[in-house]
Amino acid sequence: MDSRETLDRELEQIIKWEKEQKDLFIWDKIGRLPFAMLDKVMPKALKQKIGDALNDVGQYVQNGGKFLVQKKKVAKLLQEEAIQSGYSMKEDEDTYPFEEDAEAEDTAKIHSVEGLPLEVLDRTADSITDSRTKFAAAQGAATGFGGIVTIAADIPIVMGLSLKVLQEMALCYGYDPDEPQERIFIVKCLQFSSADIVGKKAIIDELADYDNPDKQVEVISQMQGWREVFNSYSESFGWKKLFQLIPIAGMVFGSVSNKNTIRDVAEAGKMLYKKRLILQRLSQ
């Protein structure tokens, strides 16, 4: 287990990261152009796919939808990293009394990260991030080359990958993404990754002391209007996908856009979940 000094130092780094969050780059600000303008120039197929992706986010908030990840894979990565670093993952029989239940076993192993140092959890999260960003870059280049049909198919893939990598970040730090309050936290991380500087600061404030039950109720009530919350996200997403229609250059746009999207989403998830875990450990 990490010393209190280590936890304090890591928390300081996260707070520094929060303060260093900058405003959107020019490329991202393109996505803030009026929706009416986007509506006029965007092909119907793209608008439909973005609408479907938005509905999928709503379904995820409500019941997890189709974006649930396999806990076993993340548990295996954590275990491998722990062994390589000279640690072992504690398996508590009381946590999963039915040994035949593979999912319960996975949950026990994820929960046992409480006995692992942050460096092990960080390396696992970084490994997952590296793998997902490489896949996203290749996916974006391929769809940028194929025109409107493949770009339309790319939209649900990127949205699904964003939600999945956030769930994986949750699992890396010992949180169960199947829990309703964690689905809300994950969607807030998704918002954070695409928000401007004002929005980022607001979300950081919203998620402060998130493990306080009263705070969770407050944040969950705010998410009742999730469709309005994600209108700006879908507009930004739409403009970026529209640029992928440019011949040849669309491959570059697609690769860079998808890679940056997943990288930013994963970083937000890692830092915000890590902060929660540190605060929990400091309070013990």
mmCIF file of N, CA and C in Angstrom, residues 167-213:
data_model
loop_
_atom_site.group_PDB
_atom_site.id
_atom_site.type_symbol
_atom_site.label_atom_id
_atom_site.label_comp_id
_atom_site.label_asym_id
_atom_site.label_seq_id
_atom_site.Cartn_x
_atom_site.Cartn_y
_atom_site.Cartn_z
ATOM 1 N N GLN A 167 -14.850 2.717 -18.797
ATOM 2 C CA GLN A 167 -15.164 1.623 -17.880
ATOM 3 C C GLN A 167 -13.895 0.884 -17.466
ATOM 4 N N GLU A 168 -12.984 0.735 -18.417
ATOM 5 C CA GLU A 168 -11.714 0.076 -18.105
ATOM 6 C C GLU A 168 -10.889 0.902 -17.127
ATOM 7 N N MET A 169 -10.934 2.222 -17.268
ATOM 8 C CA MET A 169 -10.249 3.081 -16.298
ATOM 9 C C MET A 169 -10.873 2.907 -14.909
ATOM 10 N N ALA A 170 -12.194 2.805 -14.861
ATOM 11 C CA ALA A 170 -12.875 2.591 -13.582
ATOM 12 C C ALA A 170 -12.394 1.295 -12.936
ATOM 13 N N LEU A 171 -12.346 0.233 -13.720
ATOM 14 C CA LEU A 171 -11.925 -1.065 -13.204
ATOM 15 C C LEU A 171 -10.476 -1.040 -12.733
ATOM 16 N N CYS A 172 -9.628 -0.315 -13.441
ATOM 17 C CA CYS A 172 -8.217 -0.221 -13.056
ATOM 18 C C CYS A 172 -8.051 0.337 -11.648
ATOM 19 N N TYR A 173 -8.952 1.226 -11.259
ATOM 20 C CA TYR A 173 -8.833 1.866 -9.944
ATOM 21 C C TYR A 173 -9.836 1.311 -8.932
ATOM 22 N N GLY A 174 -10.417 0.145 -9.266
ATOM 23 C CA GLY A 174 -11.227 -0.574 -8.294
ATOM 24 C C GLY A 174 -12.685 -0.201 -8.214
ATOM 25 N N TYR A 175 -13.219 0.444 -9.245
ATOM 26 C CA TYR A 175 -14.630 0.836 -9.244
ATOM 27 C C TYR A 175 -15.407 -0.025 -10.236
ATOM 28 N N ASP A 176 -16.623 -0.369 -9.874
ATOM 29 C CA ASP A 176 -17.445 -1.264 -10.684
ATOM 30 C C ASP A 176 -18.336 -0.457 -11.628
ATOM 31 N N PRO A 177 -18.059 -0.470 -12.940
ATOM 32 C CA PRO A 177 -18.850 0.327 -13.889
ATOM 33 C C PRO A 177 -20.276 -0.163 -14.078
ATOM 34 N N ASP A 178 -20.601 -1.326 -13.498
ATOM 35 C CA ASP A 178 -21.985 -1.800 -13.568
ATOM 36 C C ASP A 178 -22.897 -1.016 -12.628
ATOM 37 N N GLU A 179 -22.307 -0.372 -11.631
ATOM 38 C CA GLU A 179 -23.097 0.381 -10.661
ATOM 39 C C GLU A 179 -23.629 1.668 -11.286
ATOM 40 N N PRO A 180 -24.909 1.992 -11.044
ATOM 41 C CA PRO A 180 -25.508 3.198 -11.649
ATOM 42 C C PRO A 180 -24.720 4.473 -11.379
ATOM 43 N N GLN A 181 -24.211 4.641 -10.148
ATOM 44 C CA GLN A 181 -23.478 5.871 -9.841
ATOM 45 C C GLN A 181 -22.163 5.951 -10.611
ATOM 46 N N GLU A 182 -21.600 4.788 -10.966
ATOM 47 C CA GLU A 182 -20.366 4.801 -11.756
ATOM 48 C C GLU A 182 -20.654 5.104 -13.217
ATOM 49 N N ARG A 183 -21.802 4.689 -13.706
ATOM 50 C CA ARG A 183 -22.175 5.037 -15.087
ATOM 51 C C ARG A 183 -22.331 6.550 -15.220
ATOM 52 N N ILE A 184 -22.901 7.175 -14.192
ATOM 53 C CA ILE A 184 -23.019 8.634 -14.203
ATOM 54 C C ILE A 184 -21.629 9.271 -14.179
ATOM 55 N N PHE A 185 -20.759 8.753 -13.337
ATOM 56 C CA PHE A 185 -19.397 9.297 -13.236
ATOM 57 C C PHE A 185 -18.670 9.156 -14.571
ATOM 58 N N ILE A 186 -18.854 8.031 -15.236
ATOM 59 C CA ILE A 186 -18.209 7.777 -16.524
ATOM 60 C C ILE A 186 -18.700 8.760 -17.582
ATOM 61 N N VAL A 187 -19.990 9.016 -17.606
ATOM 62 C CA VAL A 187 -20.529 9.973 -18.573
ATOM 63 C C VAL A 187 -20.005 11.378 -18.277
ATOM 64 N N LYS A 188 -19.842 11.696 -16.997
ATOM 65 C CA LYS A 188 -19.255 12.990 -16.639
ATOM 66 C C LYS A 188 -17.810 13.085 -17.131
ATOM 67 N N CYS A 189 -17.078 11.989 -17.062
ATOM 68 C CA CYS A 189 -15.709 11.965 -17.595
ATOM 69 C C CYS A 189 -15.723 12.188 -19.100
ATOM 70 N N LEU A 190 -16.711 11.605 -19.772
ATOM 71 C CA LEU A 190 -16.844 11.786 -21.217
ATOM 72 C C LEU A 190 -17.118 13.249 -21.538
ATOM 73 N N GLN A 191 -17.991 13.866 -20.756
ATOM 74 C CA GLN A 191 -18.256 15.300 -20.916
ATOM 75 C C GLN A 191 -16.988 16.115 -20.720
ATOM 76 N N PHE A 192 -16.261 15.784 -19.669
ATOM 77 C CA PHE A 192 -15.053 16.536 -19.314
ATOM 78 C C PHE A 192 -14.061 16.553 -20.466
ATOM 79 N N SER A 193 -13.911 15.435 -21.140
ATOM 80 C CA SER A 193 -12.902 15.318 -22.192
ATOM 81 C C SER A 193 -13.167 16.234 -23.373
ATOM 82 N N SER A 194 -14.417 16.636 -23.575
ATOM 83 C CA SER A 194 -14.751 17.468 -24.739
ATOM 84 C C SER A 194 -15.235 18.862 -24.354
ATOM 85 N N ALA A 195 -15.189 19.179 -23.051
ATOM 86 C CA ALA A 195 -15.700 20.477 -22.593
ATOM 87 C C ALA A 195 -14.655 21.578 -22.755
ATOM 88 N N ASP A 196 -15.130 22.828 -22.822
ATOM 89 C CA ASP A 196 -14.197 23.957 -22.811
ATOM 90 C C ASP A 196 -13.723 24.169 -21.373
ATOM 91 N N ILE A 197 -12.874 25.165 -21.165
ATOM 92 C CA ILE A 197 -12.247 25.343 -19.859
ATOM 93 C C ILE A 197 -13.276 25.612 -18.764
ATOM 94 N N VAL A 198 -14.326 26.357 -19.088
ATOM 95 C CA VAL A 198 -15.375 26.639 -18.098
ATOM 96 C C VAL A 198 -16.116 25.355 -17.737
ATOM 97 N N GLY A 199 -16.427 24.560 -18.760
ATOM 98 C CA GLY A 199 -17.117 23.301 -18.528
ATOM 99 C C GLY A 199 -16.289 22.327 -17.714
ATOM 100 N N LYS A 200 -14.984 22.267 -17.990
ATOM 101 C CA LYS A 200 -14.102 21.370 -17.241
ATOM 102 C C LYS A 200 -14.089 21.735 -15.759
ATOM 103 N N LYS A 201 -13.976 23.015 -15.465
ATOM 104 C CA LYS A 201 -13.941 23.456 -14.065
ATOM 105 C C LYS A 201 -15.260 23.128 -13.365
ATOM 106 N N ALA A 202 -16.364 23.289 -14.095
ATOM 107 C CA ALA A 202 -17.675 22.994 -13.509
ATOM 108 C C ALA A 202 -17.801 21.512 -13.179
ATOM 109 N N ILE A 203 -17.315 20.657 -14.071
ATOM 110 C CA ILE A 203 -17.404 19.214 -13.841
ATOM 111 C C ILE A 203 -16.515 18.795 -12.679
ATOM 112 N N ILE A 204 -15.321 19.376 -12.582
ATOM 113 C CA ILE A 204 -14.435 19.080 -11.450
ATOM 114 C C ILE A 204 -15.138 19.418 -10.138
ATOM 115 N N ASP A 205 -15.837 20.550 -10.108
ATOM 116 C CA ASP A 205 -16.574 20.944 -8.906
ATOM 117 C C ASP A 205 -17.720 19.977 -8.627
ATOM 118 N N GLU A 206 -18.410 19.550 -9.688
ATOM 119 C CA GLU A 206 -19.535 18.629 -9.530
ATOM 120 C C GLU A 206 -19.087 17.295 -8.945
ATOM 121 N N LEU A 207 -17.908 16.841 -9.364
ATOM 122 C CA LEU A 207 -17.447 15.516 -8.961
ATOM 123 C C LEU A 207 -16.651 15.528 -7.659
ATOM 124 N N ALA A 208 -16.437 16.705 -7.090
ATOM 125 C CA ALA A 208 -15.745 16.790 -5.805
ATOM 126 C C ALA A 208 -16.578 16.069 -4.742
ATOM 127 N N ASP A 209 -15.926 15.243 -3.948
ATOM 128 C CA ASP A 209 -16.619 14.506 -2.884
ATOM 129 C C ASP A 209 -17.729 13.632 -3.460
ATOM 130 N N TYR A 210 -17.469 13.011 -4.616
ATOM 131 C CA TYR A 210 -18.506 12.240 -5.309
ATOM 132 C C TYR A 210 -18.980 11.038 -4.502
ATOM 133 N N ASP A 211 -18.112 10.479 -3.668
ATOM 134 C CA ASP A 211 -18.493 9.289 -2.912
ATOM 135 C C ASP A 211 -19.384 9.606 -1.717
ATOM 136 N N ASN A 212 -19.659 10.881 -1.499
ATOM 137 C CA ASN A 212 -20.663 11.278 -0.515
ATOM 138 C C ASN A 212 -22.044 10.986 -1.118
ATOM 139 N N PRO A 213 -22.872 10.135 -0.477
ATOM 140 C CA PRO A 213 -24.178 9.769 -1.043
ATOM 141 C C PRO A 213 -25.035 10.967 -1.437
#
